[in-house]
Amino acid sequence: MEMNIINNTIQFVKEKLDGAEAGHDWFHIERVWKLSRYLQKREGGDLLVIELAALLHDIADPKFHDGDETVATRIATEFLSEQKVEQEILEKVIFILKNMSFKNRNDAPKDLPLELKIVQDADRLDAIGAIGIARTFNFGGYKNNLMYDPAIEPQLHQSKEDYKKSNGTTINHFYEKLLLLKDLLNTGAAKEIAEHRHQFMLLFLAEFYKEWNVTF
Ligand code: ADP
Ligand code: NI
């Protein structure tokens, strides 16, 4: 039964994300799903809730829906009801989808459930390291942003509105988000993985500036 729900969800998400920007496509979902299962093994939590939330978490990213944050929960609720998922499970999954985003982090309730912490950590781990670098440059290219401009300072976006409006450079996104993620992780297991990925980004940036400035 549960196996069927997971397989149906995989099929559904693959169809929905067909043609998505490469940083938010099925392969991103697949990595977050695998990372979530690994973190669940280490940290506990309800596996079905975690798997469903991981698979559905980017089903309709507001970035790609004119900022509309209600599309994702509407689509997910409809899908889970069709699958006859228990109401209690459905509500837990929808709560995660509503509250896990980086840009909403200041509005999210305190005392988050373990299942949310795990999927959020998995999503954040996929935003750092080599994959994080690749996704970020892909997204910047998709937006036609500059890779780097030494004259544009990073902005510490305090509000969600600031963050969404940002059309800064891709290198600045490292200072505005990616390098902050390590300290925002919830679980010990995710923090362990993040350490190496964080160091790798620092190494990348050092190399980037060295080549940019053509210093020998
Ligand atoms: P969340 O969905 O957790 O609120 P985002 O969708 O804003 O977070 O970010 C997900 C990923 O998309 C980032 O880790 C990054 O790779 C990419 N991204 C988002 N905003 C930018 C940006 N302004 N420049 C480059 N990459 C970005
Ligand atoms: Ni994601």
Short mmCIF file of C-alpha atoms and ligand atoms in Angstrom, two decimals:
data_model
loop_
_atom_site.label_atom_id
_atom_site.label_comp_id
_atom_site.label_asym_id
_atom_site.label_seq_id
_atom_site.Cartn_x
_atom_site.Cartn_y
_atom_site.Cartn_z
CA MET A 1 0.00 0.00 0.00
CA GLU A 2 2.59 2.55 1.12
CA MET A 3 4.95 1.38 -1.60
CA ASN A 4 2.21 2.09 -4.14
CA ILE A 5 1.64 5.59 -2.82
CA ILE A 6 5.35 6.35 -3.10
CA ASN A 7 5.53 5.01 -6.66
CA ASN A 8 2.44 6.96 -7.68
CA THR A 9 3.90 10.10 -6.12
CA ILE A 10 7.17 9.63 -8.02
CA GLN A 11 5.23 9.32 -11.28
CA PHE A 12 3.10 12.36 -10.47
CA VAL A 13 6.07 14.55 -9.54
CA LYS A 14 8.08 13.50 -12.61
CA GLU A 15 5.19 14.56 -14.85
CA LYS A 16 4.66 17.85 -13.01
CA LEU A 17 8.34 18.79 -13.20
CA ASP A 18 8.83 17.87 -16.82
CA GLY A 19 10.81 20.72 -18.40
CA ALA A 20 11.61 22.43 -15.06
CA GLU A 21 14.75 24.54 -14.59
CA ALA A 22 17.60 22.08 -13.94
CA GLY A 23 18.13 23.22 -10.33
CA HIS A 24 14.52 22.44 -9.39
CA ASP A 25 13.82 19.41 -11.57
CA TRP A 26 13.07 15.73 -10.83
CA PHE A 27 16.75 14.99 -10.15
CA HIS A 28 16.77 17.63 -7.38
CA ILE A 29 13.69 15.93 -5.90
CA GLU A 30 15.31 12.51 -6.19
CA ARG A 31 18.43 13.71 -4.30
CA VAL A 32 16.33 15.36 -1.58
CA TRP A 33 14.23 12.20 -1.26
CA LYS A 34 17.36 10.00 -0.88
CA LEU A 35 18.97 12.43 1.58
CA SER A 36 15.72 12.53 3.57
CA ARG A 37 15.62 8.74 3.83
CA TYR A 38 19.22 8.70 5.02
CA LEU A 39 18.53 11.40 7.63
CA GLN A 40 15.39 9.53 8.77
CA LYS A 41 17.49 6.43 9.36
CA ARG A 42 19.85 8.43 11.56
CA GLU A 43 17.34 10.71 13.29
CA GLY A 44 13.96 8.94 13.25
CA GLY A 45 10.55 10.41 12.32
CA ASP A 46 7.61 9.05 10.34
CA LEU A 47 9.06 7.67 7.10
CA LEU A 48 5.88 7.98 5.00
CA VAL A 49 5.38 11.64 5.95
CA ILE A 50 9.05 12.36 5.23
CA GLU A 51 9.07 10.62 1.86
CA LEU A 52 5.85 12.27 0.68
CA ALA A 53 6.98 15.72 1.78
CA ALA A 54 10.40 15.29 0.13
CA LEU A 55 8.81 14.17 -3.13
CA LEU A 56 6.17 16.93 -3.18
CA HIS A 57 8.20 19.84 -1.72
CA ASP A 58 8.87 21.66 -5.02
CA ILE A 59 5.75 20.62 -6.89
CA ALA A 60 4.80 24.23 -7.62
CA ASP A 61 7.56 26.58 -6.46
CA PRO A 62 6.10 30.11 -6.12
CA LYS A 63 9.20 31.41 -7.98
CA PHE A 64 7.79 29.77 -11.08
CA HIS A 65 4.12 30.64 -10.36
CA ASP A 66 4.16 34.44 -10.10
CA GLY A 67 4.87 34.25 -6.39
CA ASP A 68 1.64 32.33 -5.65
CA GLU A 69 2.34 30.25 -2.55
CA THR A 70 -1.02 28.48 -2.53
CA VAL A 71 -0.63 26.53 -5.79
CA ALA A 72 1.66 23.87 -4.30
CA THR A 73 -0.53 23.04 -1.33
CA ARG A 74 -3.64 22.93 -3.51
CA ILE A 75 -2.05 20.49 -5.98
CA ALA A 76 -0.56 18.34 -3.21
CA THR A 77 -3.79 18.19 -1.20
CA GLU A 78 -5.75 17.13 -4.25
CA PHE A 79 -3.20 14.47 -5.17
CA LEU A 80 -2.93 13.01 -1.65
CA SER A 81 -6.72 12.90 -1.28
CA GLU A 82 -7.01 11.01 -4.58
CA GLN A 83 -4.43 8.56 -3.25
CA LYS A 84 -6.61 8.05 -0.16
CA VAL A 85 -3.76 9.01 2.15
CA GLU A 86 -4.97 9.17 5.77
CA GLN A 87 -6.10 12.66 6.78
CA GLU A 88 -3.54 12.85 9.61
CA ILE A 89 -0.65 12.03 7.25
CA LEU A 90 -1.98 14.44 4.63
CA GLU A 91 -2.10 17.29 7.14
CA LYS A 92 1.44 16.62 8.34
CA VAL A 93 2.76 16.66 4.76
CA ILE A 94 0.93 19.87 3.86
CA PHE A 95 2.23 21.55 7.03
CA ILE A 96 5.79 20.70 5.92
CA LEU A 97 5.25 22.05 2.41
CA LYS A 98 3.92 25.32 3.82
CA ASN A 99 6.67 25.91 6.35
CA MET A 100 9.99 24.54 5.10
CA SER A 101 11.12 27.23 2.65
CA PHE A 102 14.26 29.30 3.25
CA LYS A 103 12.52 32.52 2.32
CA ASN A 104 9.71 31.88 4.84
CA ARG A 105 12.09 31.00 7.65
CA ASN A 106 11.29 34.12 9.68
CA ASP A 107 7.53 33.45 9.59
CA ALA A 108 7.65 29.72 10.36
CA PRO A 109 6.35 28.54 13.74
CA LYS A 110 8.86 27.59 16.44
CA ASP A 111 9.06 23.95 17.57
CA LEU A 112 8.93 22.40 14.13
CA PRO A 113 8.13 18.67 13.80
CA LEU A 114 11.08 16.30 13.26
CA GLU A 115 9.73 15.31 9.82
CA LEU A 116 9.90 18.94 8.65
CA LYS A 117 13.39 19.37 10.09
CA ILE A 118 14.60 16.37 8.12
CA VAL A 119 13.15 17.33 4.73
CA GLN A 120 14.29 20.93 5.22
CA ASP A 121 17.82 19.74 6.02
CA ALA A 122 17.83 17.48 2.94
CA ASP A 123 16.70 20.37 0.72
CA ARG A 124 19.37 22.62 2.23
CA LEU A 125 22.10 20.01 1.77
CA ASP A 126 21.24 19.91 -1.93
CA ALA A 127 21.71 23.70 -2.05
CA ILE A 128 25.38 23.49 -0.93
CA GLY A 129 28.53 21.70 -2.09
CA ALA A 130 29.30 20.91 -5.74
CA ILE A 131 25.63 20.34 -6.59
CA GLY A 132 24.70 23.55 -4.81
CA ILE A 133 27.24 25.48 -6.88
CA ALA A 134 25.96 23.94 -10.11
CA ARG A 135 22.31 24.61 -9.25
CA THR A 136 23.04 28.19 -8.32
CA PHE A 137 24.84 28.99 -11.55
CA ASN A 138 22.12 27.25 -13.51
CA PHE A 139 19.44 29.33 -11.79
CA GLY A 140 21.45 32.54 -12.28
CA GLY A 141 21.76 31.72 -15.99
CA TYR A 142 18.06 30.96 -16.19
CA LYS A 143 17.41 34.43 -14.71
CA ASN A 144 20.04 35.99 -16.94
CA ASN A 145 21.84 37.35 -13.84
CA LEU A 146 25.51 38.27 -13.87
CA MET A 147 27.88 35.61 -12.52
CA TYR A 148 29.83 38.23 -10.63
CA ASP A 149 30.39 41.97 -10.47
CA PRO A 150 32.93 43.19 -7.90
CA ALA A 151 31.02 46.49 -7.60
CA ILE A 152 27.77 44.84 -6.39
CA GLU A 153 27.80 44.07 -2.66
CA PRO A 154 25.91 41.10 -1.21
CA GLN A 155 22.63 42.08 0.52
CA LEU A 156 21.71 40.49 3.80
CA HIS A 157 18.03 40.18 2.92
CA GLN A 158 16.24 40.57 6.21
CA SER A 159 12.76 40.21 4.80
CA LYS A 160 11.21 37.70 2.47
CA GLU A 161 10.28 40.50 0.06
CA ASP A 162 13.92 41.59 -0.22
CA TYR A 163 15.04 38.03 -0.86
CA LYS A 164 12.54 37.42 -3.64
CA LYS A 165 13.26 40.76 -5.33
CA SER A 166 16.97 40.08 -5.44
CA ASN A 167 18.48 40.17 -8.89
CA GLY A 168 22.03 40.33 -7.63
CA THR A 169 24.89 38.26 -8.94
CA THR A 170 25.21 34.52 -8.61
CA ILE A 171 28.39 34.88 -6.54
CA ASN A 172 26.47 37.12 -4.13
CA HIS A 173 23.92 34.34 -3.65
CA PHE A 174 26.66 32.40 -1.83
CA TYR A 175 26.85 35.16 0.83
CA GLU A 176 23.09 35.79 0.87
CA LYS A 177 22.13 32.16 1.33
CA LEU A 178 24.46 29.23 0.59
CA LEU A 179 27.17 29.98 3.16
CA LEU A 180 24.52 30.59 5.84
CA LEU A 181 22.88 27.19 5.46
CA LYS A 182 25.42 25.16 7.44
CA ASP A 183 24.45 26.98 10.64
CA LEU A 184 20.72 26.77 9.95
CA LEU A 185 20.58 22.97 9.78
CA ASN A 186 18.41 21.19 12.33
CA THR A 187 19.88 17.70 12.68
CA GLY A 188 23.29 16.39 13.70
CA ALA A 189 23.40 13.98 10.77
CA ALA A 190 22.89 16.82 8.27
CA LYS A 191 25.50 19.01 10.01
CA GLU A 192 28.05 16.24 9.54
CA ILE A 193 27.41 16.10 5.78
CA ALA A 194 27.35 19.89 5.49
CA GLU A 195 30.83 20.44 6.90
CA HIS A 196 32.66 19.07 3.83
CA ARG A 197 30.23 20.68 1.37
CA HIS A 198 30.68 24.06 3.05
CA GLN A 199 34.48 23.82 2.90
CA PHE A 200 34.22 22.88 -0.77
CA MET A 201 32.25 26.08 -1.51
CA LEU A 202 34.86 28.20 0.29
CA LEU A 203 37.57 26.54 -1.78
CA PHE A 204 35.56 27.17 -4.95
CA LEU A 205 35.13 30.87 -4.11
CA ALA A 206 38.83 31.34 -3.35
CA GLU A 207 39.72 29.75 -6.68
CA PHE A 208 37.07 31.81 -8.49
CA TYR A 209 38.49 35.13 -7.22
CA LYS A 210 42.03 34.04 -8.00
CA GLU A 211 41.14 33.27 -11.60
CA TRP A 212 38.88 36.34 -11.91
CA ASN A 213 41.71 38.63 -10.86
CA VAL A 214 44.25 36.77 -13.00
CA THR A 215 46.81 36.64 -10.20
CA PHE A 216 49.78 34.37 -10.61
P1 ADP B 1 13.67 27.87 -0.99
O1 ADP B 1 12.87 27.14 -2.06
O2 ADP B 1 14.22 26.95 0.06
O3 ADP B 1 12.97 29.08 -0.45
P2 ADP B 1 15.11 28.95 -3.15
O4 ADP B 1 14.15 28.28 -4.10
O5 ADP B 1 15.13 30.43 -3.08
O6 ADP B 1 14.95 28.39 -1.69
O7 ADP B 1 16.52 28.44 -3.51
C1 ADP B 1 16.74 27.15 -4.02
C2 ADP B 1 17.97 27.17 -4.89
O8 ADP B 1 17.72 27.95 -6.07
C3 ADP B 1 19.16 27.87 -4.24
O9 ADP B 1 19.84 27.05 -3.37
C4 ADP B 1 19.96 28.28 -5.46
O10 ADP B 1 20.66 27.19 -5.98
C5 ADP B 1 18.87 28.69 -6.41
N1 ADP B 1 18.62 30.12 -6.29
C6 ADP B 1 17.59 30.74 -5.67
N2 ADP B 1 17.70 32.10 -5.76
C7 ADP B 1 18.84 32.32 -6.46
C8 ADP B 1 19.55 33.49 -6.93
N3 ADP B 1 19.08 34.72 -6.70
N4 ADP B 1 20.70 33.32 -7.61
C9 ADP B 1 21.17 32.08 -7.87
N5 ADP B 1 20.57 30.95 -7.48
C10 ADP B 1 19.43 31.06 -6.79
NI NI B 2 13.92 21.98 -3.15
#
